[in-house]
mmCIF file of C-alpha atoms in Angstrom:
data_model
loop_
_atom_site.group_PDB
_atom_site.id
_atom_site.type_symbol
_atom_site.label_atom_id
_atom_site.label_comp_id
_atom_site.label_asym_id
_atom_site.label_seq_id
_atom_site.Cartn_x
_atom_site.Cartn_y
_atom_site.Cartn_z
ATOM 1 C CA SER A 42 0.175 -0.027 -0.046
ATOM 2 C CA ALA A 43 0.960 3.662 0.030
ATOM 3 C CA VAL A 44 0.121 6.737 2.044
ATOM 4 C CA ILE A 45 -1.329 9.524 -0.185
ATOM 5 C CA SER A 46 -2.522 12.990 0.981
ATOM 6 C CA GLN A 47 -4.266 15.264 -1.056
ATOM 7 C CA LYS A 48 -4.677 19.060 -0.434
ATOM 8 C CA PRO A 49 -7.059 20.810 -0.276
ATOM 9 C CA SER A 50 -9.683 18.265 1.047
ATOM 10 C CA ARG A 51 -12.376 20.568 -0.192
ATOM 11 C CA ASP A 52 -12.627 23.925 -1.408
ATOM 12 C CA ILE A 53 -15.453 26.302 -2.840
ATOM 13 C CA CYS A 54 -14.501 28.337 -5.720
ATOM 14 C CA GLN A 55 -15.907 31.085 -7.965
ATOM 15 C CA ARG A 56 -16.486 30.622 -11.613
ATOM 16 C CA GLY A 57 -13.772 31.635 -13.704
ATOM 17 C CA THR A 58 -10.891 31.066 -11.196
ATOM 18 C CA SER A 59 -8.342 28.199 -11.057
ATOM 19 C CA LEU A 60 -7.446 25.852 -8.361
ATOM 20 C CA THR A 61 -4.567 23.692 -7.972
ATOM 21 C CA ILE A 62 -4.805 20.323 -6.019
ATOM 22 C CA GLN A 63 -1.702 18.687 -4.745
ATOM 23 C CA CYS A 64 -0.910 15.076 -4.277
ATOM 24 C CA GLN A 65 1.762 13.777 -2.017
ATOM 25 C CA VAL A 66 2.995 9.973 -1.988
ATOM 26 C CA ASP A 67 5.016 8.564 0.598
ATOM 27 C CA SER A 68 7.103 6.476 -1.768
ATOM 28 C CA GLN A 69 8.703 7.083 -5.102
ATOM 29 C CA VAL A 70 6.237 5.985 -7.953
ATOM 30 C CA THR A 71 6.812 6.102 -11.707
ATOM 31 C CA MET A 72 3.059 6.944 -12.534
ATOM 32 C CA MET A 73 0.502 8.812 -10.794
ATOM 33 C CA PHE A 74 -3.152 9.025 -12.306
ATOM 34 C CA TRP A 75 -5.821 11.812 -11.907
ATOM 35 C CA TYR A 76 -9.545 10.896 -11.755
ATOM 36 C CA ARG A 77 -12.476 12.947 -11.601
ATOM 37 C CA GLN A 78 -15.819 11.712 -9.942
ATOM 38 C CA GLN A 79 -18.941 13.973 -10.527
ATOM 39 C CA PRO A 80 -21.794 13.755 -8.241
ATOM 40 C CA GLY A 81 -23.240 10.370 -8.095
ATOM 41 C CA GLN A 82 -21.315 9.262 -10.928
ATOM 42 C CA SER A 83 -18.480 6.576 -11.501
ATOM 43 C CA LEU A 84 -14.689 7.714 -11.754
ATOM 44 C CA THR A 85 -13.245 8.978 -14.928
ATOM 45 C CA LEU A 86 -9.588 8.880 -15.689
ATOM 46 C CA ILE A 87 -8.327 12.502 -16.611
ATOM 47 C CA ALA A 88 -4.683 11.804 -17.337
ATOM 48 C CA THR A 89 -1.574 9.926 -16.409
ATOM 49 C CA ALA A 90 1.306 11.908 -14.863
ATOM 50 C CA ASN A 91 4.935 10.906 -15.682
ATOM 51 C CA GLN A 92 7.878 12.205 -13.923
ATOM 52 C CA GLY A 93 10.045 13.977 -16.477
ATOM 53 C CA SER A 94 7.586 13.986 -19.269
ATOM 54 C CA GLU A 95 4.355 15.583 -20.202
ATOM 55 C CA ALA A 96 1.071 14.129 -18.855
ATOM 56 C CA THR A 97 -1.082 11.977 -21.196
ATOM 57 C CA TYR A 98 -4.815 12.896 -21.338
ATOM 58 C CA GLU A 99 -7.573 10.940 -22.061
ATOM 59 C CA SER A 100 -10.333 11.631 -24.380
ATOM 60 C CA GLY A 101 -12.284 14.695 -23.548
ATOM 61 C CA PHE A 102 -9.660 16.263 -21.226
ATOM 62 C CA VAL A 103 -7.087 18.955 -22.623
ATOM 63 C CA ILE A 104 -3.880 20.285 -21.039
ATOM 64 C CA ASP A 105 -5.196 23.845 -21.019
ATOM 65 C CA LYS A 106 -8.061 23.061 -18.828
ATOM 66 C CA PHE A 107 -6.270 20.515 -16.671
ATOM 67 C CA PRO A 108 -2.591 21.339 -16.620
ATOM 68 C CA ILE A 109 -0.471 18.689 -14.508
ATOM 69 C CA SER A 110 2.856 18.981 -13.003
ATOM 70 C CA ARG A 111 4.994 16.031 -11.989
ATOM 71 C CA PRO A 112 8.088 17.651 -10.615
ATOM 72 C CA ASN A 113 9.523 14.584 -8.810
ATOM 73 C CA LEU A 114 8.697 11.077 -8.089
ATOM 74 C CA THR A 115 6.429 11.524 -5.133
ATOM 75 C CA PHE A 116 4.484 14.720 -6.025
ATOM 76 C CA SER A 117 2.114 15.923 -8.451
ATOM 77 C CA THR A 118 -0.480 18.731 -8.915
ATOM 78 C CA LEU A 119 -3.538 19.005 -11.012
ATOM 79 C CA THR A 120 -5.051 22.369 -11.862
ATOM 80 C CA VAL A 121 -8.541 22.990 -13.003
ATOM 81 C CA SER A 122 -8.655 26.212 -15.015
ATOM 82 C CA ASN A 123 -11.348 28.585 -15.604
ATOM 83 C CA MET A 124 -13.746 26.752 -13.523
ATOM 84 C CA SER A 125 -17.559 26.654 -14.293
ATOM 85 C CA PRO A 126 -20.168 24.748 -11.956
ATOM 86 C CA GLU A 127 -19.774 21.611 -14.352
ATOM 87 C CA ASP A 128 -16.342 21.154 -12.765
ATOM 88 C CA SER A 129 -17.933 20.563 -9.368
ATOM 89 C CA SER A 130 -16.458 17.147 -8.628
ATOM 90 C CA ILE A 131 -14.251 15.024 -6.396
ATOM 91 C CA TYR A 132 -10.764 14.969 -7.787
ATOM 92 C CA LEU A 133 -8.507 11.956 -6.946
ATOM 93 C CA CYS A 134 -5.096 10.949 -7.374
ATOM 94 C CA SER A 135 -3.845 7.281 -7.380
ATOM 95 C CA VAL A 136 -0.762 5.254 -7.688
ATOM 96 C CA PRO A 137 0.017 1.724 -8.875
ATOM 97 C CA VAL A 138 0.889 -0.805 -6.241
ATOM 98 C CA SER A 139 1.992 -4.192 -7.183
ATOM 99 C CA SER A 140 0.293 -3.981 -10.712
ATOM 100 C CA TYR A 141 -1.345 -1.257 -12.807
ATOM 101 C CA ASN A 142 -4.926 -2.781 -12.004
ATOM 102 C CA GLU A 143 -4.239 -2.438 -8.415
ATOM 103 C CA GLN A 144 -4.017 1.120 -7.636
ATOM 104 C CA PHE A 145 -4.145 3.063 -4.130
ATOM 105 C CA PHE A 146 -6.251 6.133 -4.124
ATOM 106 C CA GLY A 147 -5.923 9.356 -2.294
ATOM 107 C CA PRO A 148 -8.932 10.645 -0.226
ATOM 108 C CA GLY A 149 -10.015 13.127 -2.735
ATOM 109 C CA THR A 150 -10.479 16.882 -3.133
ATOM 110 C CA ARG A 151 -14.148 17.993 -3.090
ATOM 111 C CA LEU A 152 -14.694 20.876 -5.450
ATOM 112 C CA THR A 153 -17.705 23.032 -5.569
ATOM 113 C CA VAL A 154 -17.927 25.925 -8.215
ATOM 114 C CA LEU A 155 -20.391 28.555 -7.739
ATOM 115 C CA LEU B 249 -16.214 3.151 -22.652
ATOM 116 C CA ALA B 250 -16.524 0.669 -19.757
ATOM 117 C CA LYS B 251 -15.668 -2.845 -20.790
ATOM 118 C CA THR B 252 -17.901 -4.286 -17.885
ATOM 119 C CA THR B 253 -21.685 -4.523 -17.072
ATOM 120 C CA GLN B 254 -22.831 -4.946 -13.411
ATOM 121 C CA PRO B 255 -26.127 -4.629 -11.830
ATOM 122 C CA ILE B 256 -26.944 -1.096 -10.680
ATOM 123 C CA SER B 257 -27.909 -1.837 -7.101
ATOM 124 C CA MET B 258 -28.251 -5.010 -4.719
ATOM 125 C CA ASP B 259 -29.874 -5.212 -1.304
ATOM 126 C CA SER B 260 -28.732 -7.665 1.336
ATOM 127 C CA TYR B 261 -29.322 -8.208 5.087
ATOM 128 C CA GLU B 262 -26.552 -8.651 7.700
ATOM 129 C CA GLY B 263 -24.970 -12.082 7.896
ATOM 130 C CA GLN B 264 -25.989 -13.029 4.313
ATOM 131 C CA GLU B 265 -23.485 -13.912 1.479
ATOM 132 C CA VAL B 266 -23.706 -11.475 -1.313
ATOM 133 C CA ASN B 267 -22.634 -12.320 -4.757
ATOM 134 C CA ILE B 268 -22.041 -9.630 -7.421
ATOM 135 C CA THR B 269 -21.607 -10.784 -11.125
ATOM 136 C CA CYS B 270 -19.885 -8.601 -13.567
ATOM 137 C CA SER B 271 -20.193 -9.388 -17.438
ATOM 138 C CA HIS B 272 -16.811 -8.824 -19.552
ATOM 139 C CA ASN B 273 -17.535 -10.407 -22.975
ATOM 140 C CA ASN B 274 -14.850 -8.844 -24.698
ATOM 141 C CA ILE B 275 -12.010 -9.745 -22.134
ATOM 142 C CA ALA B 276 -8.453 -9.890 -23.744
ATOM 143 C CA THR B 277 -6.137 -12.664 -23.117
ATOM 144 C CA ASN B 278 -3.935 -10.460 -21.215
ATOM 145 C CA ASP B 279 -6.619 -8.799 -19.014
ATOM 146 C CA TYR B 280 -6.964 -9.458 -15.398
ATOM 147 C CA ILE B 281 -10.252 -8.743 -13.480
ATOM 148 C CA THR B 282 -10.083 -6.367 -10.640
ATOM 149 C CA TRP B 283 -12.749 -5.283 -7.995
ATOM 150 C CA TYR B 284 -12.839 -2.191 -5.976
ATOM 151 C CA GLN B 285 -14.925 -0.856 -3.042
ATOM 152 C CA GLN B 286 -15.794 2.790 -2.443
ATOM 153 C CA PHE B 287 -17.511 4.428 0.422
ATOM 154 C CA PRO B 288 -18.992 7.650 0.334
ATOM 155 C CA SER B 289 -16.498 10.539 0.456
ATOM 156 C CA GLN B 290 -13.542 8.153 0.117
ATOM 157 C CA GLY B 291 -11.460 7.015 -2.641
ATOM 158 C CA PRO B 292 -11.820 3.338 -4.125
ATOM 159 C CA ARG B 293 -10.276 0.654 -2.244
ATOM 160 C CA PHE B 294 -8.789 -2.513 -4.105
ATOM 161 C CA ILE B 295 -10.453 -5.605 -2.907
ATOM 162 C CA ILE B 296 -9.256 -8.540 -5.068
ATOM 163 C CA GLN B 297 -7.656 -9.540 -8.414
ATOM 164 C CA GLY B 298 -7.807 -12.586 -10.334
ATOM 165 C CA TYR B 299 -7.119 -14.135 -13.851
ATOM 166 C CA LYS B 300 -8.912 -17.435 -13.870
ATOM 167 C CA THR B 301 -10.625 -19.990 -11.592
ATOM 168 C CA LYS B 302 -10.783 -18.845 -7.989
ATOM 169 C CA VAL B 303 -9.076 -16.302 -5.706
ATOM 170 C CA THR B 304 -9.740 -15.719 -1.979
ATOM 171 C CA ASN B 305 -8.491 -13.396 0.336
ATOM 172 C CA GLU B 306 -9.364 -12.119 3.925
ATOM 173 C CA VAL B 307 -11.968 -10.010 2.485
ATOM 174 C CA ALA B 308 -13.648 -11.884 -0.637
ATOM 175 C CA SER B 309 -13.408 -14.561 -3.098
ATOM 176 C CA LEU B 310 -13.389 -13.969 -6.815
ATOM 177 C CA PHE B 311 -14.911 -16.741 -9.099
ATOM 178 C CA ILE B 312 -13.823 -16.880 -12.694
ATOM 179 C CA PRO B 313 -15.352 -19.452 -15.133
ATOM 180 C CA ALA B 314 -13.093 -20.900 -17.848
ATOM 181 C CA ASP B 315 -14.340 -18.802 -20.547
ATOM 182 C CA ARG B 316 -13.710 -15.455 -18.456
ATOM 183 C CA LYS B 317 -16.661 -13.743 -19.821
ATOM 184 C CA SER B 318 -17.864 -13.000 -16.546
ATOM 185 C CA SER B 319 -16.797 -12.984 -12.929
ATOM 186 C CA THR B 320 -18.380 -13.155 -9.458
ATOM 187 C CA LEU B 321 -17.214 -11.289 -6.527
ATOM 188 C CA SER B 322 -18.460 -13.053 -3.354
ATOM 189 C CA LEU B 323 -18.756 -11.379 0.076
ATOM 190 C CA PRO B 324 -19.134 -13.821 3.105
ATOM 191 C CA ARG B 325 -21.664 -12.731 5.768
ATOM 192 C CA VAL B 326 -21.920 -8.969 4.936
ATOM 193 C CA SER B 327 -22.310 -6.353 7.614
ATOM 194 C CA LEU B 328 -23.814 -2.922 7.691
ATOM 195 C CA SER B 329 -20.290 -1.730 6.949
ATOM 196 C CA ASP B 330 -20.186 -3.401 3.659
ATOM 197 C CA THR B 331 -22.622 -0.953 2.169
ATOM 198 C CA ALA B 332 -20.578 0.680 -0.601
ATOM 199 C CA VAL B 333 -20.319 0.827 -4.354
ATOM 200 C CA TYR B 334 -18.459 -1.996 -5.845
ATOM 201 C CA TYR B 335 -16.573 -1.643 -9.111
ATOM 202 C CA CYS B 336 -15.391 -4.224 -11.568
ATOM 203 C CA LEU B 337 -12.695 -3.562 -13.875
ATOM 204 C CA VAL B 338 -10.761 -5.450 -16.527
ATOM 205 C CA GLY B 339 -7.514 -4.560 -18.046
ATOM 206 C CA ASP B 340 -3.860 -5.750 -18.799
ATOM 207 C CA ILE B 341 -1.631 -5.143 -15.615
ATOM 208 C CA ASN B 342 1.147 -4.173 -17.502
ATOM 209 C CA GLN B 343 -0.478 -1.630 -19.849
ATOM 210 C CA ALA B 344 -0.369 1.471 -17.740
ATOM 211 C CA GLY B 345 -3.239 3.909 -18.253
ATOM 212 C CA THR B 346 -5.423 1.370 -20.198
ATOM 213 C CA ALA B 347 -6.434 -0.671 -17.320
ATOM 214 C CA LEU B 348 -8.466 1.686 -15.038
ATOM 215 C CA ILE B 349 -11.804 2.323 -16.893
ATOM 216 C CA PHE B 350 -14.336 2.334 -14.033
ATOM 217 C CA GLY B 351 -18.033 1.189 -15.098
ATOM 218 C CA LYS B 352 -21.125 2.204 -13.104
ATOM 219 C CA GLY B 353 -20.532 -0.072 -10.258
ATOM 220 C CA THR B 354 -23.062 -1.828 -8.185
ATOM 221 C CA THR B 355 -24.399 -0.059 -5.113
ATOM 222 C CA LEU B 356 -24.745 -2.759 -2.226
ATOM 223 C CA SER B 357 -27.093 -1.857 0.610
ATOM 224 C CA VAL B 358 -26.939 -3.945 3.727
ATOM 225 C CA SER B 359 -29.799 -3.641 6.191
ATOM 226 C CA SER B 360 -30.304 -5.064 9.690
#
């Protein structure tokens, strides 16, 4: 397993602003993943963050809206830019444990956009 | 698109065994089957993973028939604390980024 912390745990933001979410892991990992979970919905993979290279985004997600940084093997940030109420979701980071199907998730960041 | 199909919801009583079946008709040769549990306001938690036949751990059992087109998560003697959403995923454990497509999940409600 891994110990993952996310900051902030929750935030309420105004539309048009940006929020940066931090994900810290207690061990070095090659890959980190960012997910979004909209209210009452399942999880959707936003992007895969690799240290030393650009993140790989899934269909429907673009770097201008969700820029990701991965400065080292234990840390990553996801920024939600120019927010609208539709961005209100829980944002989670995760890391693979023993295999890519077995992932350990952080506690999530609950974002509300007014 | 999710590669799996599960019942949207299930109800059970404390002490009963619960079996949640997942269909994955297009499972590939290298795909493994993985189940996650998610409580409200928490991230998903890995439960169990398997490739074929039966896998058992301290929490659950996973039954996979020979054709691997479905799988069944078995929770023995559920309690109220097992009320959660359960997700079935299939994917190649060696293909990063392609494995974690979450379907809609099954909401299990356990009553006393």
